[in-house]
Amino acid sequence: MDQQDPESSFSPSGVGVIDKASLILDLLEAGPASLSQLVSATGISRPTVHRLASALAHHRLLGRDIQGRFVLGSRLVELASAAGEDRLIAAAGAVLVQLRDATGESSQIFRRQGEWRVCVASSERPIGLRDTIPVGTQLSMKAGSAAQVLVAWEDHDRLLEGLNGARFTATMLAGVRRRGWAQSIGERESGIASVSAPVRGPGGRVIAAVSISGPIERLTRQPGRQHAETVVTAARQLTQAIRPGT
């Protein structure tokens, strides 16, 4: 890492320990750095940099690469995703209405909360037979196309846990990852079909599933053939909407 003047790209708040920790994080945005490189680039004493970097690593705001250099930590990815989730709710309304109107079916967004998936936004079909899922509804993570999406991209251990007692299989989830969308036919509730696609946070992690759902008589037993492209487009719109700077 090249030495740089900390004052050239950093505006202090006046709270010394926060300013120094923030400067370390800002410098690591450019890539891994050793303790010596951080000392040289920040102009902060070696004991202070070591103490702050160790504390940041304790809270997973920093990590270490295979060469022992400091890198930005996994906690920052989680925080970025959480910030993206708030932006998701703000962007949801217009996208869900557009999706509902394009498909003629009720549309929803689900996020995982522990062992449940929770509807955080929805747009109901105004007339006729529909699958009504009010905001705040908790549904099982063991059935339904949204559950498939929320489990499919989990790490290995959580994926295996998600498959325990589920109505979908590992083979089905492999198909979800390959296609980029999921469908269910009577999986969550008899007579109901659905199609879902993943919404990704700023770090690329799947943070939500956008879905349409309705009676099998309208959606047929192959709902993905008819509506997958439209649902995937909505998911991409939401992913784009929550990217920083948009």
PDB file of C-alpha atoms in Angstrom:
ATOM      1  CA  MET A   1       0.000   0.000   0.000  1.00  0.00           C
ATOM      2  CA  ASP A   2       1.389   3.422  -0.956  1.00  0.00           C
ATOM      3  CA  GLN A   3       1.914   5.972   1.780  1.00  0.00           C
ATOM      4  CA  GLN A   4      -0.655   8.735   1.692  1.00  0.00           C
ATOM      5  CA  ASP A   5      -1.509  11.863   3.634  1.00  0.00           C
ATOM      6  CA  PRO A   6      -4.440  10.932   5.874  1.00  0.00           C
ATOM      7  CA  GLU A   7      -5.769  14.498   5.731  1.00  0.00           C
ATOM      8  CA  SER A   8      -6.070  14.364   1.928  1.00  0.00           C
ATOM      9  CA  SER A   9      -9.122  12.066   1.851  1.00  0.00           C
ATOM     10  CA  PHE A  10     -10.373  11.951   5.430  1.00  0.00           C
ATOM     11  CA  SER A  11     -12.461  14.442   7.383  1.00  0.00           C
ATOM     12  CA  PRO A  12     -12.182  13.971  11.163  1.00  0.00           C
ATOM     13  CA  SER A  13     -15.213  14.227  13.445  1.00  0.00           C
ATOM     14  CA  GLY A  14     -13.250  15.267  16.503  1.00  0.00           C
ATOM     15  CA  VAL A  15     -13.823  11.973  18.342  1.00  0.00           C
ATOM     16  CA  GLY A  16     -10.278  10.677  18.214  1.00  0.00           C
ATOM     17  CA  VAL A  17     -10.726   6.921  18.636  1.00  0.00           C
ATOM     18  CA  ILE A  18     -13.603   6.796  16.135  1.00  0.00           C
ATOM     19  CA  ASP A  19     -11.683   8.902  13.626  1.00  0.00           C
ATOM     20  CA  LYS A  20      -8.622   6.663  13.851  1.00  0.00           C
ATOM     21  CA  ALA A  21     -10.654   3.456  13.515  1.00  0.00           C
ATOM     22  CA  SER A  22     -12.545   4.914  10.552  1.00  0.00           C
ATOM     23  CA  LEU A  23      -9.277   5.929   8.892  1.00  0.00           C
ATOM     24  CA  ILE A  24      -8.005   2.349   9.179  1.00  0.00           C
ATOM     25  CA  LEU A  25     -11.211   1.032   7.604  1.00  0.00           C
ATOM     26  CA  ASP A  26     -11.012   3.619   4.806  1.00  0.00           C
ATOM     27  CA  LEU A  27      -7.430   2.648   3.997  1.00  0.00           C
ATOM     28  CA  LEU A  28      -8.271  -1.056   3.866  1.00  0.00           C
ATOM     29  CA  GLU A  29     -10.920  -0.361   1.233  1.00  0.00           C
ATOM     30  CA  ALA A  30      -8.012  -0.305  -1.226  1.00  0.00           C
ATOM     31  CA  GLY A  31      -6.909  -3.808  -0.224  1.00  0.00           C
ATOM     32  CA  PRO A  32      -5.003  -5.803   2.426  1.00  0.00           C
ATOM     33  CA  ALA A  33      -2.308  -4.075   4.494  1.00  0.00           C
ATOM     34  CA  SER A  34       0.202  -5.152   7.112  1.00  0.00           C
ATOM     35  CA  LEU A  35       0.460  -3.427  10.482  1.00  0.00           C
ATOM     36  CA  SER A  36       3.570  -1.576   9.295  1.00  0.00           C
ATOM     37  CA  GLN A  37       1.763  -0.373   6.177  1.00  0.00           C
ATOM     38  CA  LEU A  38      -1.170   0.887   8.250  1.00  0.00           C
ATOM     39  CA  VAL A  39       1.210   2.756  10.567  1.00  0.00           C
ATOM     40  CA  SER A  40       2.989   4.334   7.598  1.00  0.00           C
ATOM     41  CA  ALA A  41      -0.229   5.271   5.774  1.00  0.00           C
ATOM     42  CA  THR A  42      -2.089   6.699   8.771  1.00  0.00           C
ATOM     43  CA  GLY A  43       0.725   8.385  10.669  1.00  0.00           C
ATOM     44  CA  ILE A  44      -0.699   6.889  13.869  1.00  0.00           C
ATOM     45  CA  SER A  45       1.676   5.288  16.360  1.00  0.00           C
ATOM     46  CA  ARG A  46       2.275   1.562  16.003  1.00  0.00           C
ATOM     47  CA  PRO A  47       0.857   0.616  19.454  1.00  0.00           C
ATOM     48  CA  THR A  48      -2.328   2.586  18.755  1.00  0.00           C
ATOM     49  CA  VAL A  49      -2.827   1.060  15.303  1.00  0.00           C
ATOM     50  CA  HIS A  50      -2.232  -2.406  16.724  1.00  0.00           C
ATOM     51  CA  ARG A  51      -4.706  -1.827  19.556  1.00  0.00           C
ATOM     52  CA  LEU A  52      -7.413  -0.423  17.260  1.00  0.00           C
ATOM     53  CA  ALA A  53      -6.939  -3.069  14.564  1.00  0.00           C
ATOM     54  CA  SER A  54      -7.119  -5.838  17.158  1.00  0.00           C
ATOM     55  CA  ALA A  55     -10.320  -4.379  18.615  1.00  0.00           C
ATOM     56  CA  LEU A  56     -11.875  -4.059  15.153  1.00  0.00           C
ATOM     57  CA  ALA A  57     -10.899  -7.662  14.408  1.00  0.00           C
ATOM     58  CA  HIS A  58     -12.517  -8.774  17.677  1.00  0.00           C
ATOM     59  CA  HIS A  59     -15.814  -7.314  16.417  1.00  0.00           C
ATOM     60  CA  ARG A  60     -15.276  -8.837  12.928  1.00  0.00           C
ATOM     61  CA  LEU A  61     -14.970  -5.394  11.348  1.00  0.00           C
ATOM     62  CA  LEU A  62     -11.480  -6.464  10.296  1.00  0.00           C
ATOM     63  CA  GLY A  63     -10.069  -9.864   9.434  1.00  0.00           C
ATOM     64  CA  ARG A  64      -6.756 -11.357   8.315  1.00  0.00           C
ATOM     65  CA  ASP A  65      -5.790 -12.861   4.980  1.00  0.00           C
ATOM     66  CA  ILE A  66      -3.567 -15.944   4.571  1.00  0.00           C
ATOM     67  CA  GLN A  67      -0.483 -13.716   4.740  1.00  0.00           C
ATOM     68  CA  GLY A  68      -1.570 -12.231   8.057  1.00  0.00           C
ATOM     69  CA  ARG A  69      -2.412  -8.820   6.598  1.00  0.00           C
ATOM     70  CA  PHE A  70      -5.451  -6.909   7.782  1.00  0.00           C
ATOM     71  CA  VAL A  71      -8.526  -6.909   5.523  1.00  0.00           C
ATOM     72  CA  LEU A  72     -12.081  -5.645   5.856  1.00  0.00           C
ATOM     73  CA  GLY A  73     -14.130  -8.071   7.950  1.00  0.00           C
ATOM     74  CA  SER A  74     -17.270 -10.111   7.379  1.00  0.00           C
ATOM     75  CA  ARG A  75     -19.324  -7.993   9.780  1.00  0.00           C
ATOM     76  CA  LEU A  76     -19.196  -5.143   7.270  1.00  0.00           C
ATOM     77  CA  VAL A  77     -20.896  -7.355   4.672  1.00  0.00           C
ATOM     78  CA  GLU A  78     -23.666  -8.142   7.174  1.00  0.00           C
ATOM     79  CA  LEU A  79     -24.143  -4.471   8.018  1.00  0.00           C
ATOM     80  CA  ALA A  80     -24.211  -3.533   4.337  1.00  0.00           C
ATOM     81  CA  SER A  81     -26.882  -6.152   3.735  1.00  0.00           C
ATOM     82  CA  ALA A  82     -28.931  -4.821   6.651  1.00  0.00           C
ATOM     83  CA  ALA A  83     -28.732  -1.317   5.201  1.00  0.00           C
ATOM     84  CA  GLY A  84     -29.814  -2.758   1.868  1.00  0.00           C
ATOM     85  CA  GLU A  85     -32.826  -4.371   3.503  1.00  0.00           C
ATOM     86  CA  ASP A  86     -34.095  -0.974   4.699  1.00  0.00           C
ATOM     87  CA  ARG A  87     -33.715   0.366   1.169  1.00  0.00           C
ATOM     88  CA  LEU A  88     -35.551  -2.723  -0.039  1.00  0.00           C
ATOM     89  CA  ILE A  89     -38.741  -1.761   1.801  1.00  0.00           C
ATOM     90  CA  ALA A  90     -38.579   1.753   0.381  1.00  0.00           C
ATOM     91  CA  ALA A  91     -38.241   0.404  -3.168  1.00  0.00           C
ATOM     92  CA  ALA A  92     -40.730  -2.438  -2.805  1.00  0.00           C
ATOM     93  CA  GLY A  93     -44.044  -0.703  -3.409  1.00  0.00           C
ATOM     94  CA  ALA A  94     -43.652   0.370  -7.022  1.00  0.00           C
ATOM     95  CA  VAL A  95     -41.930  -2.861  -8.079  1.00  0.00           C
ATOM     96  CA  LEU A  96     -44.592  -5.084  -6.483  1.00  0.00           C
ATOM     97  CA  VAL A  97     -47.441  -3.150  -8.077  1.00  0.00           C
ATOM     98  CA  GLN A  98     -45.735  -3.449 -11.457  1.00  0.00           C
ATOM     99  CA  LEU A  99     -45.222  -7.182 -10.898  1.00  0.00           C
ATOM    100  CA  ARG A 100     -48.835  -7.676  -9.825  1.00  0.00           C
ATOM    101  CA  ASP A 101     -50.127  -5.839 -12.869  1.00  0.00           C
ATOM    102  CA  ALA A 102     -47.821  -7.708 -15.251  1.00  0.00           C
ATOM    103  CA  THR A 103     -48.788 -11.158 -13.952  1.00  0.00           C
ATOM    104  CA  GLY A 104     -52.311 -10.575 -12.675  1.00  0.00           C
ATOM    105  CA  GLU A 105     -51.342 -12.240  -9.363  1.00  0.00           C
ATOM    106  CA  SER A 106     -50.626 -11.063  -5.835  1.00  0.00           C
ATOM    107  CA  SER A 107     -46.960 -10.216  -5.256  1.00  0.00           C
ATOM    108  CA  GLN A 108     -44.869 -10.322  -2.096  1.00  0.00           C
ATOM    109  CA  ILE A 109     -41.393  -9.909  -0.663  1.00  0.00           C
ATOM    110  CA  PHE A 110     -40.183 -12.329   2.000  1.00  0.00           C
ATOM    111  CA  ARG A 111     -37.172 -12.087   4.288  1.00  0.00           C
ATOM    112  CA  ARG A 112     -35.859 -14.791   6.548  1.00  0.00           C
ATOM    113  CA  GLN A 113     -36.176 -14.200  10.277  1.00  0.00           C
ATOM    114  CA  GLY A 114     -34.805 -17.172  12.191  1.00  0.00           C
ATOM    115  CA  GLU A 115     -36.863 -20.246  11.405  1.00  0.00           C
ATOM    116  CA  TRP A 116     -39.554 -18.307   9.546  1.00  0.00           C
ATOM    117  CA  ARG A 117     -39.921 -16.282   6.398  1.00  0.00           C
ATOM    118  CA  VAL A 118     -41.837 -13.072   6.944  1.00  0.00           C
ATOM    119  CA  CYS A 119     -43.794 -11.069   4.383  1.00  0.00           C
ATOM    120  CA  VAL A 120     -42.327  -7.555   4.542  1.00  0.00           C
ATOM    121  CA  ALA A 121     -44.198  -6.056   1.579  1.00  0.00           C
ATOM    122  CA  SER A 122     -47.098  -7.125  -0.630  1.00  0.00           C
ATOM    123  CA  SER A 123     -49.452  -6.011  -3.377  1.00  0.00           C
ATOM    124  CA  GLU A 124     -52.749  -7.884  -3.561  1.00  0.00           C
ATOM    125  CA  ARG A 125     -54.686  -8.757  -6.678  1.00  0.00           C
ATOM    126  CA  PRO A 126     -57.635  -6.338  -6.450  1.00  0.00           C
ATOM    127  CA  ILE A 127     -60.433  -8.698  -7.528  1.00  0.00           C
ATOM    128  CA  GLY A 128     -61.151 -12.389  -7.965  1.00  0.00           C
ATOM    129  CA  LEU A 129     -59.653 -15.428  -6.291  1.00  0.00           C
ATOM    130  CA  ARG A 130     -56.255 -14.631  -4.803  1.00  0.00           C
ATOM    131  CA  ASP A 131     -53.651 -15.791  -2.316  1.00  0.00           C
ATOM    132  CA  THR A 132     -53.758 -13.150   0.423  1.00  0.00           C
ATOM    133  CA  ILE A 133     -50.564 -12.777   2.469  1.00  0.00           C
ATOM    134  CA  PRO A 134     -50.648  -9.631   4.645  1.00  0.00           C
ATOM    135  CA  VAL A 135     -47.451  -7.847   5.648  1.00  0.00           C
ATOM    136  CA  GLY A 136     -46.108  -9.429   8.832  1.00  0.00           C
ATOM    137  CA  THR A 137     -47.350 -12.933   8.008  1.00  0.00           C
ATOM    138  CA  GLN A 138     -44.928 -15.659   9.140  1.00  0.00           C
ATOM    139  CA  LEU A 139     -44.686 -18.701   6.888  1.00  0.00           C
ATOM    140  CA  SER A 140     -42.667 -21.895   7.050  1.00  0.00           C
ATOM    141  CA  MET A 141     -39.127 -22.115   5.726  1.00  0.00           C
ATOM    142  CA  LYS A 142     -39.850 -25.739   4.794  1.00  0.00           C
ATOM    143  CA  ALA A 143     -42.243 -25.193   1.879  1.00  0.00           C
ATOM    144  CA  GLY A 144     -42.984 -22.750  -0.918  1.00  0.00           C
ATOM    145  CA  SER A 145     -40.951 -21.162  -3.674  1.00  0.00           C
ATOM    146  CA  ALA A 146     -39.815 -18.225  -1.511  1.00  0.00           C
ATOM    147  CA  ALA A 147     -38.487 -20.671   1.094  1.00  0.00           C
ATOM    148  CA  GLN A 148     -36.617 -22.512  -1.666  1.00  0.00           C
ATOM    149  CA  VAL A 149     -34.955 -19.258  -2.753  1.00  0.00           C
ATOM    150  CA  LEU A 150     -34.030 -18.239   0.793  1.00  0.00           C
ATOM    151  CA  VAL A 151     -32.439 -21.645   1.483  1.00  0.00           C
ATOM    152  CA  ALA A 152     -30.856 -22.374  -1.910  1.00  0.00           C
ATOM    153  CA  TRP A 153     -27.916 -19.962  -1.571  1.00  0.00           C
ATOM    154  CA  GLU A 154     -27.194 -20.611   2.123  1.00  0.00           C
ATOM    155  CA  ASP A 155     -23.826 -22.009   3.163  1.00  0.00           C
ATOM    156  CA  HIS A 156     -23.486 -25.787   3.295  1.00  0.00           C
ATOM    157  CA  ASP A 157     -24.437 -26.273   6.949  1.00  0.00           C
ATOM    158  CA  ARG A 158     -27.477 -24.000   6.846  1.00  0.00           C
ATOM    159  CA  LEU A 159     -28.591 -25.539   3.564  1.00  0.00           C
ATOM    160  CA  LEU A 160     -28.528 -29.013   5.105  1.00  0.00           C
ATOM    161  CA  GLU A 161     -30.432 -27.675   8.100  1.00  0.00           C
ATOM    162  CA  GLY A 162     -32.987 -26.095   5.777  1.00  0.00           C
ATOM    163  CA  LEU A 163     -33.549 -29.390   3.982  1.00  0.00           C
ATOM    164  CA  ASN A 164     -34.358 -31.220   7.223  1.00  0.00           C
ATOM    165  CA  GLY A 165     -38.114 -31.804   7.135  1.00  0.00           C
ATOM    166  CA  ALA A 166     -38.593 -29.661   4.026  1.00  0.00           C
ATOM    167  CA  ARG A 167     -40.971 -30.441   1.184  1.00  0.00           C
ATOM    168  CA  PHE A 168     -38.245 -29.586  -1.322  1.00  0.00           C
ATOM    169  CA  THR A 169     -35.037 -31.527  -1.974  1.00  0.00           C
ATOM    170  CA  ALA A 170     -31.357 -30.807  -2.568  1.00  0.00           C
ATOM    171  CA  THR A 171     -31.889 -31.601  -6.256  1.00  0.00           C
ATOM    172  CA  MET A 172     -34.680 -29.046  -6.456  1.00  0.00           C
ATOM    173  CA  LEU A 173     -32.491 -26.391  -4.821  1.00  0.00           C
ATOM    174  CA  ALA A 174     -29.668 -27.143  -7.263  1.00  0.00           C
ATOM    175  CA  GLY A 175     -32.179 -26.411 -10.030  1.00  0.00           C
ATOM    176  CA  VAL A 176     -33.146 -23.146  -8.315  1.00  0.00           C
ATOM    177  CA  ARG A 177     -29.514 -22.012  -8.236  1.00  0.00           C
ATOM    178  CA  ARG A 178     -29.007 -23.018 -11.863  1.00  0.00           C
ATOM    179  CA  ARG A 179     -32.150 -21.267 -13.166  1.00  0.00           C
ATOM    180  CA  GLY A 180     -32.144 -18.320 -10.790  1.00  0.00           C
ATOM    181  CA  TRP A 181     -35.787 -18.829  -9.738  1.00  0.00           C
ATOM    182  CA  ALA A 182     -38.057 -21.294  -7.937  1.00  0.00           C
ATOM    183  CA  GLN A 183     -41.619 -22.512  -8.342  1.00  0.00           C
ATOM    184  CA  SER A 184     -43.990 -24.454  -6.126  1.00  0.00           C
ATOM    185  CA  ILE A 185     -47.286 -26.202  -6.858  1.00  0.00           C
ATOM    186  CA  GLY A 186     -49.369 -26.937  -3.779  1.00  0.00           C
ATOM    187  CA  GLU A 187     -46.210 -27.137  -1.682  1.00  0.00           C
ATOM    188  CA  ARG A 188     -47.136 -24.571   0.978  1.00  0.00           C
ATOM    189  CA  GLU A 189     -50.915 -24.812   0.637  1.00  0.00           C
ATOM    190  CA  SER A 190     -53.140 -27.070  -1.430  1.00  0.00           C
ATOM    191  CA  GLY A 191     -54.364 -25.368  -4.591  1.00  0.00           C
ATOM    192  CA  ILE A 192     -51.763 -22.559  -4.476  1.00  0.00           C
ATOM    193  CA  ALA A 193     -48.846 -22.102  -6.873  1.00  0.00           C
ATOM    194  CA  SER A 194     -46.030 -19.564  -6.732  1.00  0.00           C
ATOM    195  CA  VAL A 195     -42.868 -18.327  -8.435  1.00  0.00           C
ATOM    196  CA  SER A 196     -39.984 -16.612  -6.608  1.00  0.00           C
ATOM    197  CA  ALA A 197     -36.582 -15.103  -7.394  1.00  0.00           C
ATOM    198  CA  PRO A 198     -33.706 -13.863  -5.196  1.00  0.00           C
ATOM    199  CA  VAL A 199     -33.027 -10.263  -4.224  1.00  0.00           C
ATOM    200  CA  ARG A 200     -29.368  -9.678  -3.415  1.00  0.00           C
ATOM    201  CA  GLY A 201     -27.835  -7.180  -1.029  1.00  0.00           C
ATOM    202  CA  PRO A 202     -24.833  -4.946  -1.739  1.00  0.00           C
ATOM    203  CA  GLY A 203     -22.452  -7.793  -0.877  1.00  0.00           C
ATOM    204  CA  GLY A 204     -24.167 -10.227  -3.255  1.00  0.00           C
ATOM    205  CA  ARG A 205     -25.811 -12.263  -0.493  1.00  0.00           C
ATOM    206  CA  VAL A 206     -29.466 -13.261  -0.993  1.00  0.00           C
ATOM    207  CA  ILE A 207     -31.396 -11.105   1.486  1.00  0.00           C
ATOM    208  CA  ALA A 208     -34.965 -11.609   0.271  1.00  0.00           C
ATOM    209  CA  ALA A 209     -37.243 -13.390  -2.173  1.00  0.00           C
ATOM    210  CA  VAL A 210     -39.757 -11.642  -4.413  1.00  0.00           C
ATOM    211  CA  SER A 211     -42.769 -13.793  -5.284  1.00  0.00           C
ATOM    212  CA  ILE A 212     -46.104 -14.061  -6.989  1.00  0.00           C
ATOM    213  CA  SER A 213     -48.734 -16.505  -5.792  1.00  0.00           C
ATOM    214  CA  GLY A 214     -52.236 -17.532  -6.750  1.00  0.00           C
ATOM    215  CA  PRO A 215     -54.515 -20.462  -7.537  1.00  0.00           C
ATOM    216  CA  ILE A 216     -53.121 -23.320  -9.601  1.00  0.00           C
ATOM    217  CA  GLU A 217     -56.096 -22.986 -11.974  1.00  0.00           C
ATOM    218  CA  ARG A 218     -54.639 -19.682 -13.221  1.00  0.00           C
ATOM    219  CA  LEU A 219     -50.926 -20.235 -12.667  1.00  0.00           C
ATOM    220  CA  THR A 220     -51.078 -23.837 -13.974  1.00  0.00           C
ATOM    221  CA  ARG A 221     -48.806 -26.640 -12.822  1.00  0.00           C
ATOM    222  CA  GLN A 222     -45.832 -24.999 -14.534  1.00  0.00           C
ATOM    223  CA  PRO A 223     -46.059 -21.420 -13.240  1.00  0.00           C
ATOM    224  CA  GLY A 224     -42.384 -20.738 -13.910  1.00  0.00           C
ATOM    225  CA  ARG A 225     -42.816 -21.273 -17.639  1.00  0.00           C
ATOM    226  CA  GLN A 226     -45.318 -18.433 -17.743  1.00  0.00           C
ATOM    227  CA  HIS A 227     -44.007 -15.992 -15.135  1.00  0.00           C
ATOM    228  CA  ALA A 228     -40.360 -16.697 -14.193  1.00  0.00           C
ATOM    229  CA  GLU A 229     -38.895 -14.071 -16.508  1.00  0.00           C
ATOM    230  CA  THR A 230     -41.170 -11.366 -15.103  1.00  0.00           C
ATOM    231  CA  VAL A 231     -40.426 -12.299 -11.486  1.00  0.00           C
ATOM    232  CA  VAL A 232     -36.676 -12.430 -12.127  1.00  0.00           C
ATOM    233  CA  THR A 233     -36.856  -8.978 -13.723  1.00  0.00           C
ATOM    234  CA  ALA A 234     -38.595  -7.628 -10.600  1.00  0.00           C
ATOM    235  CA  ALA A 235     -35.920  -9.202  -8.391  1.00  0.00           C
ATOM    236  CA  ARG A 236     -33.194  -7.568 -10.466  1.00  0.00           C
ATOM    237  CA  GLN A 237     -34.935  -4.194 -10.205  1.00  0.00           C
ATOM    238  CA  LEU A 238     -34.981  -4.504  -6.417  1.00  0.00           C
ATOM    239  CA  THR A 239     -31.354  -5.634  -6.304  1.00  0.00           C
ATOM    240  CA  GLN A 240     -30.393  -2.601  -8.355  1.00  0.00           C
ATOM    241  CA  ALA A 241     -32.508  -0.273  -6.198  1.00  0.00           C
ATOM    242  CA  ILE A 242     -30.666  -1.164  -3.000  1.00  0.00           C
ATOM    243  CA  ARG A 243     -27.170  -0.792  -4.379  1.00  0.00           C
ATOM    244  CA  PRO A 244     -25.258   2.091  -2.759  1.00  0.00           C
ATOM    245  CA  GLY A 245     -25.300   5.248  -4.823  1.00  0.00           C
ATOM    246  CA  THR A 246     -28.540   4.440  -6.698  1.00  0.00           C
TER     247      THR A 246
END
